[in-house]
Amino acid sequence: MAEPQPKHDVFQAIADPTRRKVLELLGDEELPLNAISGHFAMSRTAVSKHLRVLSDAGLVKDRKVGRETRYRLDPDPLRELKRWLAFYERFWDNKLAALKRYVEVDETM
């Protein structure tokens, strides 16, 4: 049986700087909503909505610990993003190499 499609894709989820910051916070440890919310100048409800988008994209998993919900990063969906970026890296590398050659030639003149 095929896995259900997420409500939000990885690209939509990471498009927002707040969600990218949440992913950074969860990169090293599992955190409850209160701890995550403390890093932002917004309500817990707003942070919870961001967590829901990340969860819908499969980037965040949650689990109950007593009365508290803790969130952790699931980096697996980021592989899709890495594959997409890898395709474009060759263009960036070519442009950077050309810029380097241009600057080095200009310095010798």
mmCIF file of C-alpha atoms in Angstrom:
data_model
loop_
_atom_site.group_PDB
_atom_site.id
_atom_site.type_symbol
_atom_site.label_atom_id
_atom_site.label_comp_id
_atom_site.label_asym_id
_atom_site.label_seq_id
_atom_site.Cartn_x
_atom_site.Cartn_y
_atom_site.Cartn_z
ATOM 1 C CA MET A 1 0.000 0.000 0.000
ATOM 2 C CA ALA A 2 1.327 3.451 -0.937
ATOM 3 C CA GLU A 3 2.113 6.011 1.747
ATOM 4 C CA PRO A 4 -0.388 8.874 1.954
ATOM 5 C CA GLN A 5 0.820 12.149 0.463
ATOM 6 C CA PRO A 6 1.644 14.843 3.026
ATOM 7 C CA LYS A 7 -0.662 17.875 3.244
ATOM 8 C CA HIS A 8 2.334 20.205 2.828
ATOM 9 C CA ASP A 9 5.475 19.415 0.904
ATOM 10 C CA VAL A 10 8.989 19.973 2.193
ATOM 11 C CA PHE A 11 9.472 23.031 0.006
ATOM 12 C CA GLN A 12 6.370 24.744 1.395
ATOM 13 C CA ALA A 13 7.358 23.834 4.931
ATOM 14 C CA ILE A 14 10.864 25.272 4.780
ATOM 15 C CA ALA A 15 9.820 28.383 2.832
ATOM 16 C CA ASP A 16 9.039 30.176 6.082
ATOM 17 C CA PRO A 17 11.985 31.460 8.183
ATOM 18 C CA THR A 18 10.176 30.672 11.432
ATOM 19 C CA ARG A 19 9.791 27.033 10.431
ATOM 20 C CA ARG A 20 13.437 26.855 9.404
ATOM 21 C CA LYS A 21 14.383 28.162 12.865
ATOM 22 C CA VAL A 22 12.123 25.544 14.483
ATOM 23 C CA LEU A 23 13.929 22.835 12.507
ATOM 24 C CA GLU A 24 17.269 24.202 13.719
ATOM 25 C CA LEU A 25 16.062 24.090 17.317
ATOM 26 C CA LEU A 26 14.916 20.495 16.906
ATOM 27 C CA GLY A 27 18.118 19.461 15.139
ATOM 28 C CA ASP A 28 19.877 18.363 18.304
ATOM 29 C CA GLU A 29 17.126 17.614 20.776
ATOM 30 C CA GLU A 30 13.500 16.844 21.337
ATOM 31 C CA LEU A 31 11.616 19.831 22.752
ATOM 32 C CA PRO A 32 8.147 20.603 24.123
ATOM 33 C CA LEU A 33 6.040 23.419 22.682
ATOM 34 C CA ASN A 34 6.833 25.736 25.610
ATOM 35 C CA ALA A 35 10.576 25.463 25.003
ATOM 36 C CA ILE A 36 10.179 26.045 21.267
ATOM 37 C CA SER A 37 7.814 28.989 21.800
ATOM 38 C CA GLY A 38 10.339 30.685 24.075
ATOM 39 C CA HIS A 39 12.546 31.361 21.053
ATOM 40 C CA PHE A 40 9.918 33.388 19.209
ATOM 41 C CA ALA A 41 8.030 36.639 19.725
ATOM 42 C CA MET A 42 4.692 35.022 18.896
ATOM 43 C CA SER A 43 2.026 33.065 20.705
ATOM 44 C CA ARG A 44 2.251 29.364 21.453
ATOM 45 C CA THR A 45 -0.743 28.920 19.160
ATOM 46 C CA ALA A 46 1.180 30.472 16.268
ATOM 47 C CA VAL A 47 4.203 28.263 16.946
ATOM 48 C CA SER A 48 1.872 25.273 17.152
ATOM 49 C CA LYS A 49 0.539 26.113 13.675
ATOM 50 C CA HIS A 50 4.093 26.163 12.327
ATOM 51 C CA LEU A 51 4.735 22.800 13.962
ATOM 52 C CA ARG A 52 1.599 21.440 12.317
ATOM 53 C CA VAL A 53 2.861 22.481 8.857
ATOM 54 C CA LEU A 54 6.225 20.856 9.591
ATOM 55 C CA SER A 55 4.458 17.747 10.835
ATOM 56 C CA ASP A 56 2.207 17.620 7.758
ATOM 57 C CA ALA A 57 5.347 17.710 5.609
ATOM 58 C CA GLY A 58 6.820 14.846 7.637
ATOM 59 C CA LEU A 59 9.693 16.968 8.978
ATOM 60 C CA VAL A 60 8.611 16.865 12.618
ATOM 61 C CA LYS A 61 7.344 13.984 14.723
ATOM 62 C CA ASP A 62 5.672 14.324 18.074
ATOM 63 C CA ARG A 63 5.120 12.071 21.067
ATOM 64 C CA LYS A 64 3.294 12.397 24.341
ATOM 65 C CA VAL A 65 5.334 12.368 27.525
ATOM 66 C CA GLY A 66 2.864 12.600 30.357
ATOM 67 C CA ARG A 67 0.706 15.653 29.678
ATOM 68 C CA GLU A 68 3.339 17.213 27.427
ATOM 69 C CA THR A 69 3.868 16.802 23.689
ATOM 70 C CA ARG A 70 7.483 16.759 22.597
ATOM 71 C CA TYR A 71 8.653 17.412 19.061
ATOM 72 C CA ARG A 72 11.676 16.102 17.215
ATOM 73 C CA LEU A 73 13.143 16.554 13.765
ATOM 74 C CA ASP A 74 12.694 13.791 11.194
ATOM 75 C CA PRO A 75 15.314 14.649 8.547
ATOM 76 C CA ASP A 76 14.269 11.964 6.048
ATOM 77 C CA PRO A 77 12.012 14.255 3.963
ATOM 78 C CA LEU A 78 14.947 16.641 3.546
ATOM 79 C CA ARG A 79 16.496 14.080 1.185
ATOM 80 C CA GLU A 80 14.030 15.222 -1.494
ATOM 81 C CA LEU A 81 15.298 18.755 -1.050
ATOM 82 C CA LYS A 82 18.917 17.598 -1.159
ATOM 83 C CA ARG A 83 18.334 15.737 -4.437
ATOM 84 C CA TRP A 84 16.679 18.801 -5.952
ATOM 85 C CA LEU A 85 19.509 21.096 -4.858
ATOM 86 C CA ALA A 86 22.172 18.642 -6.068
ATOM 87 C CA PHE A 87 20.885 19.040 -9.616
ATOM 88 C CA TYR A 88 21.423 22.815 -9.479
ATOM 89 C CA GLU A 89 24.788 22.696 -7.704
ATOM 90 C CA ARG A 90 26.571 22.044 -10.972
ATOM 91 C CA PHE A 91 25.280 25.352 -12.329
ATOM 92 C CA TRP A 92 26.375 27.224 -9.206
ATOM 93 C CA ASP A 93 29.777 25.541 -9.294
ATOM 94 C CA ASN A 94 30.252 26.531 -12.939
ATOM 95 C CA LYS A 95 29.264 30.146 -12.238
ATOM 96 C CA LEU A 96 31.547 30.362 -9.200
ATOM 97 C CA ALA A 97 34.454 28.903 -11.178
ATOM 98 C CA ALA A 98 33.846 31.445 -13.961
ATOM 99 C CA LEU A 99 33.718 34.285 -11.421
ATOM 100 C CA LYS A 100 36.967 33.087 -9.869
ATOM 101 C CA ARG A 101 38.678 33.006 -13.286
ATOM 102 C CA TYR A 102 37.346 36.498 -14.072
ATOM 103 C CA VAL A 103 38.597 37.946 -10.792
ATOM 104 C CA GLU A 104 41.999 36.287 -11.106
ATOM 105 C CA VAL A 105 42.437 37.536 -14.689
ATOM 106 C CA ASP A 106 41.371 41.053 -13.643
ATOM 107 C CA GLU A 107 43.930 41.058 -10.802
ATOM 108 C CA THR A 108 46.791 40.242 -13.174
ATOM 109 C CA MET A 109 45.994 43.206 -15.444
#
